Amino acid sequence: MKYAALGSAFAALVICFSGLAAHAQDASEKEIERYRQMLSDPMSNPGYLAVDRGEVLWKQARGTKNVSLETCDLGEGAGKLEGAYAHLPRYFKDADRVMDLEQRLLWCMDKVQGLDTKDVIARRFSSVGKPSDMEDLVAFIANKSNGMKIDIPQKHPKEIEMAAVGEALFFRRGGVNDFSCSTCHSDDGKRIRLQGLPNLSKPGKPAQETMGGWPTYRVSMGSIRTMQHRLWDCYRQQRWPVPEYASDSLTALTVYLQKQATGGEINVPSIKR
């Protein structure tokens, strides 16, 4: 009887502390969401500084041809930005490849501007006091699709192929931890610390809200970040060999994720932890 009573008391304490922990977690999430709302206005969101810098870069003449990127075709016609990000990645006939925005910008810098992209690639991710041309351009261009729905084309055989490759990569396990993207993102209700982990293995709201919020301003990093960085960092945290920047594998994975997010509304740059 004595041990039974102690067992019951211990169980009650566990339930009590579990309840307190859940309450604290809910309170923390609400405070985080309130903080995001406070910074959601363009006048408060530091990510809009990147948007402004990106606009300058888009219009700046550079490279051996001394021209701007304003004649770059991102899929909607030369120089047209509205809606371009909502339909990427996509197949480009002139390059005979499926490209995401960062791949396409590198292509245009090379072919349209005659710009040596080595420095752009070296600074692909910003650091303190050192903005990234690519992150700034992505922020500017993606912002032009705000309010539009994610709707990537899936008509060309190479677009269909990339979606299939991306799905295979999403579920492929590897690295020293034997992790895959699906390890964290294929079930409802998962979290790591205070961060919810959206289920990206099926179409629907979690995928739509996730993909519709990139690029984002990462408060913990003090920088704007693109989907290329998010995927690169996910592989790094899984202890996989980090993928090459602007590689076809990352584009394929992005195609799959964008397909899952079809119909999601774009609202960028967003705010994340």
Short mmCIF file of C-alpha atoms in Angstrom, two decimals:
data_model
loop_
_atom_site.label_atom_id
_atom_site.label_comp_id
_atom_site.label_asym_id
_atom_site.label_seq_id
_atom_site.Cartn_x
_atom_site.Cartn_y
_atom_site.Cartn_z
CA MET A 1 0.00 0.00 0.00
CA LYS A 2 2.85 2.32 0.92
CA TYR A 3 4.55 1.88 -2.48
CA ALA A 4 1.24 2.15 -4.30
CA ALA A 5 0.58 5.48 -2.58
CA LEU A 6 4.05 6.74 -3.49
CA GLY A 7 3.51 5.63 -7.08
CA SER A 8 0.20 7.45 -7.26
CA ALA A 9 1.76 10.60 -5.80
CA PHE A 10 4.62 10.48 -8.29
CA ALA A 11 2.20 9.99 -11.18
CA ALA A 12 0.20 12.99 -9.98
CA LEU A 13 3.37 15.10 -9.86
CA VAL A 14 4.32 14.04 -13.40
CA ILE A 15 0.87 15.00 -14.67
CA CYS A 16 1.04 18.30 -12.80
CA PHE A 17 4.47 19.23 -14.15
CA SER A 18 3.48 18.11 -17.65
CA GLY A 19 0.49 20.41 -17.46
CA LEU A 20 2.64 23.30 -16.25
CA ALA A 21 5.18 22.67 -19.00
CA ALA A 22 2.45 22.60 -21.66
CA HIS A 23 0.98 25.83 -20.26
CA ALA A 24 4.41 27.50 -20.29
CA GLN A 25 5.01 26.34 -23.85
CA ASP A 26 1.66 27.70 -25.02
CA ALA A 27 2.40 31.02 -23.30
CA SER A 28 5.82 31.19 -24.96
CA GLU A 29 4.35 30.47 -28.39
CA LYS A 30 1.78 33.20 -27.92
CA GLU A 31 4.50 35.69 -26.98
CA ILE A 32 6.56 34.67 -30.01
CA GLU A 33 3.52 35.13 -32.27
CA ARG A 34 2.79 38.53 -30.68
CA TYR A 35 6.38 39.56 -31.36
CA ARG A 36 6.04 38.51 -34.99
CA GLN A 37 2.85 40.51 -35.34
CA MET A 38 4.59 43.59 -33.94
CA LEU A 39 7.25 43.30 -36.64
CA SER A 40 4.94 42.35 -39.50
CA ASP A 41 4.45 45.94 -40.65
CA PRO A 42 6.93 46.98 -43.37
CA MET A 43 7.99 49.92 -41.20
CA SER A 44 8.98 47.52 -38.39
CA ASN A 45 10.21 44.44 -40.25
CA PRO A 46 14.02 44.59 -40.76
CA GLY A 47 13.61 42.30 -43.76
CA TYR A 48 12.34 45.23 -45.79
CA LEU A 49 15.81 46.76 -45.66
CA ALA A 50 16.88 43.80 -47.82
CA VAL A 51 13.93 44.46 -50.16
CA ASP A 52 15.14 48.03 -50.65
CA ARG A 53 18.73 46.94 -51.26
CA GLY A 54 17.51 44.31 -53.71
CA GLU A 55 15.64 46.89 -55.76
CA VAL A 56 18.84 48.91 -56.13
CA LEU A 57 20.76 45.80 -57.24
CA TRP A 58 18.04 44.85 -59.74
CA LYS A 59 18.36 48.23 -61.45
CA GLN A 60 22.16 48.58 -61.16
CA ALA A 61 24.28 48.20 -64.31
CA ARG A 62 27.04 45.67 -63.68
CA GLY A 63 29.27 43.16 -65.43
CA THR A 64 31.24 43.36 -68.65
CA LYS A 65 28.06 44.27 -70.54
CA ASN A 66 27.30 47.11 -68.10
CA VAL A 67 23.57 46.42 -67.99
CA SER A 68 21.08 45.84 -65.21
CA LEU A 69 19.01 42.74 -64.50
CA GLU A 70 15.87 44.49 -65.70
CA THR A 71 15.84 42.44 -68.91
CA CYS A 72 16.22 39.14 -67.03
CA ASP A 73 13.31 36.78 -67.74
CA LEU A 74 12.18 35.06 -64.54
CA GLY A 75 9.43 33.19 -66.34
CA GLU A 76 6.80 35.89 -66.83
CA GLY A 77 8.62 37.82 -69.52
CA ALA A 78 11.74 39.98 -69.60
CA GLY A 79 11.86 42.25 -66.58
CA LYS A 80 8.43 41.26 -65.27
CA LEU A 81 8.53 40.55 -61.54
CA GLU A 82 4.88 40.39 -60.46
CA GLY A 83 3.95 36.74 -60.02
CA ALA A 84 7.36 35.40 -61.02
CA TYR A 85 8.24 34.05 -57.57
CA ALA A 86 4.84 32.39 -57.21
CA HIS A 87 5.61 30.22 -60.25
CA LEU A 88 9.16 29.18 -59.39
CA PRO A 89 10.97 26.80 -59.75
CA ARG A 90 10.07 26.23 -63.39
CA TYR A 91 11.56 25.09 -66.70
CA PHE A 92 13.47 27.67 -68.76
CA LYS A 93 13.89 26.84 -72.43
CA ASP A 94 16.94 29.08 -72.94
CA ALA A 95 18.86 27.20 -70.25
CA ASP A 96 17.10 23.85 -70.82
CA ARG A 97 16.84 23.45 -67.06
CA VAL A 98 14.39 23.72 -64.21
CA MET A 99 15.61 26.59 -62.02
CA ASP A 100 14.67 28.21 -58.76
CA LEU A 101 15.02 31.97 -58.36
CA GLU A 102 18.62 31.91 -57.16
CA GLN A 103 19.77 29.65 -59.97
CA ARG A 104 17.99 31.84 -62.49
CA LEU A 105 19.52 35.03 -61.10
CA LEU A 106 23.01 33.51 -61.33
CA TRP A 107 22.25 32.55 -64.94
CA CYS A 108 21.09 36.08 -65.77
CA MET A 109 24.09 37.65 -64.06
CA ASP A 110 26.33 35.52 -66.26
CA LYS A 111 24.43 35.63 -69.56
CA VAL A 112 22.72 39.02 -69.42
CA GLN A 113 25.23 41.10 -67.46
CA GLY A 114 28.47 39.26 -68.13
CA LEU A 115 29.11 39.36 -64.38
CA ASP A 116 31.62 37.09 -62.67
CA THR A 117 29.40 35.40 -60.06
CA LYS A 118 32.23 34.06 -57.87
CA ASP A 119 31.86 36.90 -55.37
CA VAL A 120 28.06 36.62 -55.39
CA ILE A 121 28.30 32.91 -54.58
CA ALA A 122 30.97 33.51 -51.94
CA ARG A 123 28.55 35.95 -50.23
CA ARG A 124 25.43 33.85 -50.86
CA PHE A 125 24.56 33.99 -47.15
CA SER A 126 24.90 37.28 -45.32
CA SER A 127 26.85 37.80 -42.11
CA VAL A 128 27.03 40.65 -39.60
CA GLY A 129 27.63 43.90 -41.49
CA LYS A 130 27.96 42.04 -44.81
CA PRO A 131 24.71 41.82 -46.78
CA SER A 132 24.25 39.21 -49.49
CA ASP A 133 23.40 40.39 -53.01
CA MET A 134 21.46 37.19 -53.59
CA GLU A 135 19.42 37.37 -50.40
CA ASP A 136 18.59 41.01 -51.11
CA LEU A 137 17.53 40.30 -54.70
CA VAL A 138 15.38 37.35 -53.64
CA ALA A 139 13.69 39.47 -50.97
CA PHE A 140 12.91 42.21 -53.50
CA ILE A 141 11.64 39.87 -56.22
CA ALA A 142 9.65 37.58 -53.91
CA ASN A 143 7.96 40.60 -52.32
CA LYS A 144 6.52 41.43 -55.76
CA SER A 145 4.39 38.27 -55.50
CA ASN A 146 2.85 39.14 -52.14
CA GLY A 147 -0.81 38.20 -51.96
CA MET A 148 -0.49 35.76 -54.86
CA LYS A 149 -0.91 31.99 -54.67
CA ILE A 150 1.88 29.47 -55.06
CA ASP A 151 1.29 27.69 -58.35
CA ILE A 152 4.36 26.15 -59.96
CA PRO A 153 4.05 24.71 -63.48
CA GLN A 154 4.09 20.92 -63.80
CA LYS A 155 3.70 20.47 -67.55
CA HIS A 156 7.19 20.09 -68.98
CA PRO A 157 8.72 16.61 -68.53
CA LYS A 158 11.69 18.10 -66.69
CA GLU A 159 9.36 19.86 -64.22
CA ILE A 160 7.59 16.59 -63.51
CA GLU A 161 10.92 14.80 -63.17
CA MET A 162 12.24 17.37 -60.69
CA ALA A 163 9.15 17.00 -58.51
CA ALA A 164 9.70 13.24 -58.40
CA VAL A 165 13.40 13.66 -57.57
CA GLY A 166 12.51 16.17 -54.86
CA GLU A 167 10.04 13.75 -53.29
CA ALA A 168 12.68 11.00 -53.28
CA LEU A 169 15.16 13.36 -51.61
CA PHE A 170 12.59 14.39 -49.00
CA PHE A 171 12.23 10.80 -47.80
CA ARG A 172 15.82 9.66 -48.31
CA ARG A 173 17.64 8.89 -45.07
CA GLY A 174 21.38 9.34 -44.66
CA GLY A 175 24.17 11.08 -42.80
CA VAL A 176 25.64 10.00 -39.47
CA ASN A 177 22.23 10.36 -37.80
CA ASP A 178 20.35 8.46 -40.52
CA PHE A 179 17.96 11.40 -40.87
CA SER A 180 15.84 12.60 -43.76
CA CYS A 181 13.66 15.68 -44.24
CA SER A 182 10.71 13.44 -43.43
CA THR A 183 12.19 12.54 -40.03
CA CYS A 184 11.09 15.95 -38.78
CA HIS A 185 8.45 16.93 -41.32
CA SER A 186 6.17 13.97 -42.03
CA ASP A 187 3.93 13.90 -38.93
CA ASP A 188 1.48 16.32 -37.35
CA GLY A 189 2.26 17.94 -34.01
CA LYS A 190 6.02 17.43 -33.94
CA ARG A 191 8.27 20.09 -32.48
CA ILE A 192 11.87 20.77 -31.57
CA ARG A 193 12.22 22.86 -28.42
CA LEU A 194 9.57 25.60 -28.84
CA GLN A 195 9.54 25.38 -32.62
CA GLY A 196 6.68 23.59 -34.31
CA LEU A 197 7.68 21.30 -37.18
CA PRO A 198 5.18 21.52 -40.05
CA ASN A 199 4.12 18.34 -41.81
CA LEU A 200 5.40 18.86 -45.36
CA SER A 201 4.81 15.31 -46.54
CA LYS A 202 1.30 16.09 -47.75
CA PRO A 203 -0.40 19.03 -49.45
CA GLY A 204 -2.25 21.42 -47.20
CA LYS A 205 -2.11 24.33 -44.81
CA PRO A 206 1.19 23.53 -43.01
CA ALA A 207 3.07 23.37 -46.31
CA GLN A 208 1.26 26.43 -47.66
CA GLU A 209 2.03 28.57 -44.61
CA THR A 210 5.63 27.38 -44.50
CA MET A 211 6.54 27.93 -48.13
CA GLY A 212 4.48 31.11 -48.38
CA GLY A 213 6.68 32.66 -45.69
CA TRP A 214 10.09 32.39 -47.40
CA PRO A 215 12.28 34.43 -47.72
CA THR A 216 12.11 35.46 -44.09
CA TYR A 217 13.88 37.65 -41.60
CA ARG A 218 15.47 35.33 -39.03
CA VAL A 219 15.54 37.15 -35.69
CA SER A 220 18.06 34.69 -34.25
CA MET A 221 20.46 35.43 -37.11
CA GLY A 222 19.67 39.09 -37.64
CA SER A 223 19.46 38.45 -41.39
CA ILE A 224 17.13 37.78 -44.27
CA ARG A 225 17.26 34.12 -45.30
CA THR A 226 16.11 32.33 -48.46
CA MET A 227 14.84 28.79 -49.03
CA GLN A 228 18.29 27.84 -50.33
CA HIS A 229 19.71 28.72 -46.91
CA ARG A 230 16.91 26.92 -45.08
CA LEU A 231 17.54 23.68 -46.95
CA TRP A 232 21.32 24.02 -46.68
CA ASP A 233 21.02 24.53 -42.91
CA CYS A 234 18.63 21.58 -42.55
CA TYR A 235 21.15 19.28 -44.18
CA ARG A 236 23.91 20.72 -42.00
CA GLN A 237 21.91 20.06 -38.83
CA GLN A 238 21.15 16.52 -39.99
CA ARG A 239 24.94 16.02 -40.28
CA TRP A 240 24.73 15.33 -43.99
CA PRO A 241 27.45 16.64 -46.30
CA VAL A 242 26.20 20.15 -47.04
CA PRO A 243 24.81 20.52 -50.58
CA GLU A 244 26.38 22.78 -53.15
CA TYR A 245 24.77 26.20 -53.43
CA ALA A 246 22.22 26.50 -56.26
CA SER A 247 22.49 22.79 -56.99
CA ASP A 248 19.84 20.89 -58.92
CA SER A 249 19.20 18.71 -55.86
CA LEU A 250 18.09 21.72 -53.79
CA THR A 251 15.96 22.93 -56.69
CA ALA A 252 14.31 19.51 -56.97
CA LEU A 253 13.52 19.52 -53.26
CA THR A 254 12.09 23.03 -53.59
CA VAL A 255 9.90 21.90 -56.51
CA TYR A 256 8.46 19.13 -54.35
CA LEU A 257 7.83 21.47 -51.41
CA GLN A 258 6.25 24.14 -53.61
CA LYS A 259 4.03 21.50 -55.16
CA GLN A 260 2.87 20.50 -51.67
CA ALA A 261 2.21 24.19 -50.96
CA THR A 262 0.08 24.85 -54.06
CA GLY A 263 -2.55 27.47 -53.29
CA GLY A 264 -0.65 28.97 -50.36
CA GLU A 265 -0.54 32.75 -50.20
CA ILE A 266 2.84 34.47 -50.36
CA ASN A 267 3.58 37.06 -47.69
CA VAL A 268 7.26 37.97 -47.57
CA PRO A 269 9.60 38.81 -46.08
CA SER A 270 8.07 37.19 -43.05
CA ILE A 271 9.47 37.04 -39.51
CA LYS A 272 10.74 33.83 -37.96
CA ARG A 273 12.71 33.04 -34.83
#
